[in-house]
mmCIF file of C-alpha atoms in Angstrom:
data_model
loop_
_atom_site.group_PDB
_atom_site.id
_atom_site.type_symbol
_atom_site.label_atom_id
_atom_site.label_comp_id
_atom_site.label_asym_id
_atom_site.label_seq_id
_atom_site.Cartn_x
_atom_site.Cartn_y
_atom_site.Cartn_z
ATOM 1 C CA MET A 1 60.526 14.397 41.934
ATOM 2 C CA THR A 2 63.219 16.485 40.429
ATOM 3 C CA SER A 3 62.903 19.510 38.364
ATOM 4 C CA LEU A 4 64.106 17.367 35.247
ATOM 5 C CA THR A 5 61.150 15.498 35.675
ATOM 6 C CA LEU A 6 58.703 17.879 35.681
ATOM 7 C CA PHE A 7 60.185 19.553 32.471
ATOM 8 C CA LEU A 8 61.016 16.221 30.687
ATOM 9 C CA TRP A 9 57.050 15.161 31.160
ATOM 10 C CA ALA A 10 55.931 18.643 29.770
ATOM 11 C CA SER A 11 58.132 17.742 26.533
ATOM 12 C CA LEU A 12 56.785 14.566 26.547
ATOM 13 C CA ILE A 13 52.959 16.199 26.530
ATOM 14 C CA LEU A 14 54.102 17.986 23.353
ATOM 15 C CA LEU A 15 55.578 15.245 21.773
ATOM 16 C CA ALA A 16 52.397 13.191 22.665
ATOM 17 C CA LEU A 17 50.077 16.377 21.186
ATOM 18 C CA GLY A 18 52.217 16.560 17.868
ATOM 19 C CA LEU A 19 51.874 12.748 17.344
ATOM 20 C CA VAL A 20 48.029 12.876 17.718
ATOM 21 C CA GLY A 21 48.066 16.070 15.077
ATOM 22 C CA LEU A 22 50.435 14.171 12.724
ATOM 23 C CA ILE A 23 47.796 11.216 12.749
ATOM 24 C CA THR A 24 44.686 12.932 12.280
ATOM 25 C CA ARG A 25 45.104 15.908 10.400
ATOM 26 C CA ARG A 26 44.163 15.890 6.439
ATOM 27 C CA THR A 27 46.183 18.770 4.897
ATOM 28 C CA ILE A 28 49.828 19.268 4.830
ATOM 29 C CA VAL A 29 49.027 22.884 6.438
ATOM 30 C CA GLY A 30 47.785 20.844 9.584
ATOM 31 C CA MET A 31 50.562 18.464 9.967
ATOM 32 C CA LEU A 32 53.053 21.639 9.897
ATOM 33 C CA ILE A 33 51.345 23.111 12.842
ATOM 34 C CA SER A 34 51.688 19.257 14.431
ATOM 35 C CA VAL A 35 55.385 19.231 13.678
ATOM 36 C CA GLU A 36 56.043 22.418 15.164
ATOM 37 C CA LEU A 37 54.504 21.221 18.568
ATOM 38 C CA LEU A 38 57.250 18.692 17.986
ATOM 39 C CA LEU A 39 60.279 20.674 17.680
ATOM 40 C CA ASN A 40 58.765 22.831 20.376
ATOM 41 C CA GLY A 41 58.957 19.705 22.884
ATOM 42 C CA ALA A 42 62.787 18.549 21.676
ATOM 43 C CA GLY A 43 63.630 21.948 22.295
ATOM 44 C CA LEU A 44 62.571 22.612 25.821
ATOM 45 C CA SER A 45 63.581 18.622 26.429
ATOM 46 C CA ILE A 46 67.282 19.764 25.432
ATOM 47 C CA VAL A 47 67.365 22.698 27.404
ATOM 48 C CA ALA A 48 65.798 21.074 30.642
ATOM 49 C CA ALA A 49 68.395 18.178 30.593
ATOM 50 C CA ALA A 50 71.471 20.706 29.986
ATOM 51 C CA LYS A 51 70.392 23.095 33.030
ATOM 52 C CA THR A 52 69.479 20.636 35.335
ATOM 53 C CA SER A 53 72.088 17.893 35.070
ATOM 54 C CA SER A 54 75.061 19.613 34.906
ATOM 55 C CA THR A 55 76.889 22.732 36.726
ATOM 56 C CA ASN A 56 79.260 23.130 34.072
ATOM 57 C CA GLY A 57 78.894 26.335 32.282
ATOM 58 C CA LEU A 58 79.780 24.635 29.094
ATOM 59 C CA VAL A 59 77.459 22.006 29.233
ATOM 60 C CA ASP A 60 74.414 25.035 29.892
ATOM 61 C CA ILE A 61 75.774 26.906 26.753
ATOM 62 C CA HIS A 62 75.990 23.933 24.755
ATOM 63 C CA GLY A 63 72.340 23.197 25.434
ATOM 64 C CA GLN A 64 71.154 26.467 25.258
ATOM 65 C CA LEU A 65 72.743 26.560 21.388
ATOM 66 C CA ALA A 66 71.524 23.322 20.633
ATOM 67 C CA ALA A 67 67.882 24.668 21.354
ATOM 68 C CA LEU A 68 68.838 27.567 19.034
ATOM 69 C CA PHE A 69 69.631 25.350 16.501
ATOM 70 C CA VAL A 70 66.540 23.259 16.599
ATOM 71 C CA MET A 71 64.533 26.645 16.308
ATOM 72 C CA GLY A 72 66.674 27.519 13.222
ATOM 73 C CA LEU A 73 65.850 24.209 11.440
ATOM 74 C CA ALA A 74 62.326 24.690 12.292
ATOM 75 C CA ALA A 75 62.345 27.876 10.775
ATOM 76 C CA ALA A 76 64.056 26.493 7.271
ATOM 77 C CA GLU A 77 61.331 23.618 7.512
ATOM 78 C CA ALA A 78 58.247 25.986 7.823
ATOM 79 C CA THR A 79 59.839 27.861 4.967
ATOM 80 C CA ILE A 80 60.443 24.704 2.615
ATOM 81 C CA VAL A 81 56.616 23.649 3.477
ATOM 82 C CA LEU A 82 55.364 26.951 2.558
ATOM 83 C CA ALA A 83 56.810 26.474 -0.579
ATOM 84 C CA MET A 84 55.672 22.733 -1.104
ATOM 85 C CA VAL A 85 52.103 23.823 -0.405
ATOM 86 C CA LEU A 86 52.171 26.603 -2.794
ATOM 87 C CA VAL A 87 53.309 23.991 -5.237
ATOM 88 C CA ALA A 88 50.663 21.115 -4.482
ATOM 89 C CA GLN A 89 47.906 23.871 -3.983
ATOM 90 C CA ARG A 90 48.908 25.105 -7.683
ATOM 91 C CA ARG A 91 49.093 21.586 -9.050
ATOM 92 C CA PHE A 92 46.466 19.744 -7.472
ATOM 93 C CA GLY A 93 44.040 22.172 -6.444
ATOM 94 C CA THR A 94 44.043 21.019 -3.069
ATOM 95 C CA VAL A 95 46.382 19.917 -0.174
ATOM 96 C CA ALA A 96 44.782 17.295 1.368
ATOM 97 C CA THR A 97 47.343 14.569 1.854
ATOM 98 C CA GLU A 98 44.753 11.780 0.389
ATOM 99 C CA ALA A 99 44.929 13.823 -2.783
ATOM 100 C CA ILE A 100 48.786 14.117 -3.276
ATOM 101 C CA THR A 101 49.741 10.926 -3.966
ATOM 102 C CA THR A 102 51.772 11.140 -7.073
ATOM 103 C CA ILE A 103 55.089 12.322 -6.987
ATOM 104 C CA LYS A 104 55.131 12.964 -10.360
ATOM 105 C CA GLY A 105 52.561 14.976 -11.760
ATOM 106 C CA SER A 106 50.161 14.347 -14.574
ATOM 107 C CA LYS A 107 50.920 18.040 -16.071
ATOM 108 C CA ALA A 108 53.422 20.245 -14.779
ATOM 109 C CA MET B 1 40.434 48.737 56.138
ATOM 110 C CA ASN B 2 44.035 47.778 57.096
ATOM 111 C CA SER B 3 42.698 44.950 59.440
ATOM 112 C CA ILE B 4 40.600 43.445 55.952
ATOM 113 C CA ILE B 5 43.756 43.290 53.776
ATOM 114 C CA GLU B 6 45.950 41.705 56.474
ATOM 115 C CA GLN B 7 43.085 39.151 57.162
ATOM 116 C CA ILE B 8 43.322 38.569 53.497
ATOM 117 C CA LEU B 9 46.973 38.457 53.168
ATOM 118 C CA HIS B 10 46.868 36.025 56.345
ATOM 119 C CA ASN B 11 44.360 33.932 54.385
ATOM 120 C CA ILE B 12 46.336 34.030 51.286
ATOM 121 C CA GLY B 13 49.574 32.942 53.365
ATOM 122 C CA HIS B 14 47.309 29.962 54.822
ATOM 123 C CA LEU B 15 46.699 28.716 51.184
ATOM 124 C CA LEU B 16 50.138 28.925 50.211
ATOM 125 C CA ASP B 17 50.945 26.743 53.348
ATOM 126 C CA SER B 18 48.768 24.586 52.736
ATOM 127 C CA CYS B 19 49.464 24.217 48.953
ATOM 128 C CA GLU B 20 53.359 23.671 49.927
ATOM 129 C CA ALA B 21 51.961 21.076 52.522
ATOM 130 C CA PHE B 22 50.227 19.119 49.682
ATOM 131 C CA LEU B 23 53.170 19.362 47.260
ATOM 132 C CA ALA B 24 56.245 19.221 49.565
ATOM 133 C CA PRO B 25 55.819 15.360 49.936
ATOM 134 C CA ILE B 26 55.560 15.315 45.578
ATOM 135 C CA LEU B 27 57.824 17.722 45.023
ATOM 136 C CA PRO B 28 60.698 18.194 47.441
ATOM 137 C CA GLY B 29 62.777 21.499 47.581
ATOM 138 C CA GLN B 30 60.942 23.475 44.925
ATOM 139 C CA GLY B 31 59.714 27.096 45.470
ATOM 140 C CA ILE B 32 55.830 27.246 45.437
ATOM 141 C CA ALA B 33 55.799 30.238 43.463
ATOM 142 C CA ALA B 34 58.037 28.843 40.416
ATOM 143 C CA LEU B 35 55.698 25.733 41.075
ATOM 144 C CA ILE B 36 52.477 27.802 40.568
ATOM 145 C CA ALA B 37 54.231 29.445 37.503
ATOM 146 C CA PHE B 38 55.140 26.040 35.890
ATOM 147 C CA PHE B 39 51.892 24.528 36.027
ATOM 148 C CA PHE B 40 50.268 27.522 34.565
ATOM 149 C CA TYR B 41 52.509 26.811 31.641
ATOM 150 C CA VAL B 42 51.603 23.167 31.840
ATOM 151 C CA LEU B 43 48.278 24.281 31.149
ATOM 152 C CA LEU B 44 49.053 26.803 28.338
ATOM 153 C CA LEU B 45 50.924 23.889 26.588
ATOM 154 C CA LEU B 46 47.916 21.384 27.190
ATOM 155 C CA GLY B 47 44.955 23.717 26.241
ATOM 156 C CA GLY B 48 46.538 25.443 23.389
ATOM 157 C CA GLY B 49 48.251 22.278 22.049
ATOM 158 C CA LEU B 50 44.699 20.302 22.013
ATOM 159 C CA THR B 51 43.421 23.528 20.471
ATOM 160 C CA ALA B 52 46.304 22.913 17.894
ATOM 161 C CA VAL B 53 45.458 19.399 17.311
ATOM 162 C CA LEU B 54 41.757 19.266 17.282
ATOM 163 C CA ALA B 55 40.415 22.538 16.194
ATOM 164 C CA ARG B 56 38.535 22.013 12.956
ATOM 165 C CA ASN B 57 39.206 25.474 11.848
ATOM 166 C CA LEU B 58 42.951 26.057 11.157
ATOM 167 C CA VAL B 59 43.208 29.697 12.000
ATOM 168 C CA ARG B 60 42.070 28.300 15.504
ATOM 169 C CA ALA B 61 44.542 25.927 15.431
ATOM 170 C CA MET B 62 47.329 28.148 14.704
ATOM 171 C CA LEU B 63 45.927 30.435 17.531
ATOM 172 C CA GLY B 64 46.471 27.240 19.772
ATOM 173 C CA LEU B 65 50.117 27.070 18.427
ATOM 174 C CA VAL B 66 50.811 30.427 19.548
ATOM 175 C CA ILE B 67 48.986 29.787 23.228
ATOM 176 C CA THR B 68 51.438 26.927 23.270
ATOM 177 C CA PHE B 69 54.864 28.778 22.242
ATOM 178 C CA LEU B 70 53.686 30.855 25.005
ATOM 179 C CA GLY B 71 53.802 28.312 27.490
ATOM 180 C CA VAL B 72 57.194 27.011 26.060
ATOM 181 C CA ALA B 73 58.995 30.514 26.147
ATOM 182 C CA GLY B 74 57.656 30.842 29.849
ATOM 183 C CA MET B 75 59.206 27.347 30.611
ATOM 184 C CA TYR B 76 62.526 28.789 29.124
ATOM 185 C CA LEU B 77 62.344 31.613 31.501
ATOM 186 C CA LEU B 78 61.638 29.040 34.417
ATOM 187 C CA LEU B 79 64.933 27.411 33.519
ATOM 188 C CA ALA B 80 66.833 30.778 33.487
ATOM 189 C CA SER B 81 67.564 30.972 29.434
ATOM 190 C CA PRO B 82 66.092 34.451 28.916
ATOM 191 C CA PHE B 83 67.377 34.730 25.613
ATOM 192 C CA LEU B 84 66.114 31.674 24.597
ATOM 193 C CA ALA B 85 62.642 32.636 25.702
ATOM 194 C CA LEU B 86 63.058 35.704 23.770
ATOM 195 C CA MET B 87 64.232 34.017 20.739
ATOM 196 C CA GLN B 88 60.730 31.758 20.928
ATOM 197 C CA LEU B 89 58.917 34.552 21.060
ATOM 198 C CA LEU B 90 60.789 36.067 17.987
ATOM 199 C CA ILE B 91 61.125 33.069 15.827
ATOM 200 C CA TYR B 92 58.320 30.983 16.467
ATOM 201 C CA ILE B 93 55.470 33.525 17.046
ATOM 202 C CA GLY B 94 57.031 35.908 14.634
ATOM 203 C CA ALA B 95 58.178 34.200 12.006
ATOM 204 C CA VAL B 96 56.911 30.839 11.851
ATOM 205 C CA CYS B 97 53.491 31.515 12.702
ATOM 206 C CA VAL B 98 53.150 33.960 9.711
ATOM 207 C CA LEU B 99 54.478 31.514 7.736
ATOM 208 C CA ILE B 100 51.986 29.186 9.003
ATOM 209 C CA PHE B 101 49.501 31.613 8.337
ATOM 210 C CA PHE B 102 50.477 32.443 4.857
ATOM 211 C CA ALA B 103 50.232 28.470 4.154
ATOM 212 C CA ILE B 104 46.757 28.334 5.675
ATOM 213 C CA MET B 105 45.459 31.697 3.914
ATOM 214 C CA LEU B 106 46.939 30.600 0.195
ATOM 215 C CA THR B 107 45.253 27.443 0.595
ATOM 216 C CA LYS B 108 41.507 29.096 1.229
ATOM 217 C CA ASN B 109 41.676 26.207 4.375
ATOM 218 C CA THR B 110 39.718 28.421 6.602
ATOM 219 C CA THR B 111 35.921 27.728 5.755
ATOM 220 C CA ASP B 112 35.565 24.962 2.981
ATOM 221 C CA GLY B 113 38.906 22.917 3.266
ATOM 222 C CA GLU B 114 39.063 19.390 4.147
ATOM 223 C CA GLU B 115 40.113 20.157 7.465
ATOM 224 C CA THR B 116 36.570 21.461 8.575
ATOM 225 C CA ARG B 117 35.102 18.033 8.085
ATOM 226 C CA CYS B 118 34.653 16.244 11.187
ATOM 227 C CA PRO B 119 37.056 13.539 11.457
ATOM 228 C CA ASN B 120 36.140 9.804 12.518
ATOM 229 C CA PRO B 121 35.958 9.824 16.386
ATOM 230 C CA ILE B 122 37.024 6.311 16.434
ATOM 231 C CA ASN B 123 40.169 7.823 14.459
ATOM 232 C CA VAL B 124 40.875 10.290 16.724
ATOM 233 C CA LEU B 125 40.518 7.581 19.858
ATOM 234 C CA TYR B 126 43.080 5.441 17.907
ATOM 235 C CA ALA B 127 45.671 8.600 17.362
ATOM 236 C CA PHE B 128 45.351 9.241 21.077
ATOM 237 C CA LEU B 129 46.448 5.614 21.895
ATOM 238 C CA ALA B 130 49.000 5.898 19.154
ATOM 239 C CA ALA B 131 50.152 9.031 20.878
ATOM 240 C CA LEU B 132 50.174 7.142 24.458
ATOM 241 C CA ALA B 133 53.143 5.042 23.114
ATOM 242 C CA PRO B 134 55.936 7.085 23.772
ATOM 243 C CA ILE B 135 54.276 8.302 27.248
ATOM 244 C CA VAL B 136 54.102 4.727 28.238
ATOM 245 C CA VAL B 137 57.789 4.003 26.831
ATOM 246 C CA ALA B 138 59.674 7.372 27.968
ATOM 247 C CA GLY B 139 57.402 8.688 30.996
ATOM 248 C CA PRO B 140 58.807 5.531 33.259
ATOM 249 C CA ILE B 141 62.018 5.564 31.938
ATOM 250 C CA ILE B 142 62.271 9.541 32.796
ATOM 251 C CA TYR B 143 60.469 9.026 36.248
ATOM 252 C CA LEU B 144 63.294 6.620 37.097
ATOM 253 C CA GLN B 145 66.240 8.118 36.011
ATOM 254 C CA THR B 146 65.662 11.302 36.876
ATOM 255 C CA GLN B 147 64.958 10.456 40.905
ATOM 256 C CA THR B 148 68.453 10.684 41.877
ATOM 257 C CA ASP B 149 70.073 14.160 41.470
ATOM 258 C CA PRO B 150 73.558 13.869 42.179
ATOM 259 C CA LEU B 151 74.249 17.514 41.906
ATOM 260 C CA GLN B 152 71.407 18.878 43.693
ATOM 261 C CA VAL B 153 70.417 21.173 41.185
ATOM 262 C CA GLN B 154 66.330 20.596 41.361
ATOM 263 C CA LYS B 155 64.730 23.815 42.239
ATOM 264 C CA ILE B 156 62.506 25.371 40.058
ATOM 265 C CA PRO B 157 63.517 27.914 39.254
ATOM 266 C CA VAL B 158 67.112 26.527 38.166
ATOM 267 C CA HIS B 159 69.881 27.724 39.365
ATOM 268 C CA THR B 160 72.177 28.924 36.652
ATOM 269 C CA PRO B 161 75.932 28.743 35.968
ATOM 270 C CA VAL B 162 75.649 30.933 32.842
ATOM 271 C CA ASP B 163 72.780 33.439 32.465
ATOM 272 C CA SER B 164 74.261 36.100 29.777
ATOM 273 C CA GLY B 165 73.995 36.386 26.001
ATOM 274 C CA ALA B 166 77.565 37.114 25.683
ATOM 275 C CA ASN B 167 78.487 33.813 26.827
ATOM 276 C CA LEU B 168 76.261 32.305 24.254
ATOM 277 C CA GLY B 169 77.835 34.400 21.472
ATOM 278 C CA GLU B 170 81.244 33.084 22.686
ATOM 279 C CA GLY B 171 80.012 29.546 22.668
ATOM 280 C CA LEU B 172 78.668 30.280 18.906
ATOM 281 C CA LEU B 173 82.018 31.154 17.613
ATOM 282 C CA SER B 174 84.306 29.033 19.394
ATOM 283 C CA MET B 175 83.176 25.368 20.304
ATOM 284 C CA ASP B 176 79.808 25.382 18.046
ATOM 285 C CA LEU B 177 81.484 26.996 15.085
ATOM 286 C CA LEU B 178 80.684 24.053 12.767
ATOM 287 C CA PRO B 179 76.630 23.645 13.480
ATOM 288 C CA PHE B 180 76.864 27.722 13.427
ATOM 289 C CA GLU B 181 78.118 27.596 9.697
ATOM 290 C CA LEU B 182 76.201 24.394 8.986
ATOM 291 C CA ILE B 183 72.945 26.009 9.979
ATOM 292 C CA SER B 184 73.548 29.384 8.118
ATOM 293 C CA ILE B 185 73.985 27.045 4.903
ATOM 294 C CA ILE B 186 70.798 25.155 5.554
ATOM 295 C CA LEU B 187 69.033 28.454 6.034
ATOM 296 C CA LEU B 188 70.452 29.898 2.468
ATOM 297 C CA VAL B 189 69.685 26.405 0.752
ATOM 298 C CA ALA B 190 66.119 26.469 2.500
ATOM 299 C CA MET B 191 65.440 30.349 1.111
ATOM 300 C CA ALA B 192 66.952 29.336 -2.477
ATOM 301 C CA GLY B 193 64.693 26.042 -2.671
ATOM 302 C CA ALA B 194 61.726 27.752 -1.417
ATOM 303 C CA VAL B 195 62.086 30.357 -4.129
ATOM 304 C CA PHE B 196 62.706 27.788 -6.712
ATOM 305 C CA LEU B 197 59.892 26.119 -5.615
ATOM 306 C CA ALA B 198 57.452 28.919 -5.803
ATOM 307 C CA PHE B 199 58.642 30.294 -8.412
ATOM 308 C CA LYS B 200 56.179 30.966 -11.203
ATOM 309 C CA PRO B 201 57.872 31.984 -14.612
ATOM 310 C CA GLN B 202 56.123 34.639 -16.550
ATOM 311 C CA ARG B 203 55.480 33.828 -20.023
ATOM 312 C CA SER B 204 56.389 36.262 -22.370
ATOM 313 C CA PRO B 205 53.465 37.098 -24.871
ATOM 314 C CA ASN B 206 55.493 36.787 -28.049
ATOM 315 C CA SER B 207 57.330 33.392 -27.075
#
């Protein structure tokens, strides 16, 4: 069993836990937490694959930079979701996903 | 006194030897200390992730998320990429967690929100079953595809061809220039979009 196996299984754990959270959480905020778990697993698997499957320095740099881009996207996504949470709270009075079922609100 | 310490060290050495004898057939060629660190980080991932997913109080869930981020940062250290570990701490724990904390606090979800109601245990069971799907599909593929290591780069901590931040910066400005510029645009658009969404215009009193 190589180290790549171990690291990929660790990221698979993160993927599974994030999926469980996405299914069971009932508010946008809880789902945001689960999505962060998923993105962490993605970054970990990218870096592990790049580090352990090549001795080429360029592949290594590519892998680390790809993980950095994933982190940047996660930060942008968290910002947008925070704004969406604020809008939903203002418009519906709650962030429960069962209550937010209309795209066009009755009253802006 | 010295003999007691020697005895203790001797026993610890025996313990590590037996650990290595136990783990060696499963994990050939791994350093024992790195393996202990790895499984400690896996414990952090599991405990923090389960807390983040199952805690009924969203602030506790966010603390579990912080534990998970720490575990992933440790894994980056084991993967010989200290810059990524530092960025993990700065971006995720420093920025994303603060954003999530704002989201929790601005929606009054800590004590009387929708999340505090206990979910149906059957539903949680179904969620875990659904999450087994990627494990069942990808786990054997990972196991089979990573058995042969043609490069023999298989020890934890990973041998690193490149480990300096200067190389990362050069890569960012040469071969990954387009994604770098694109992500700066994405961050700008996200910031502008967040301000646009959440900005509430003040009605002036005489209009």
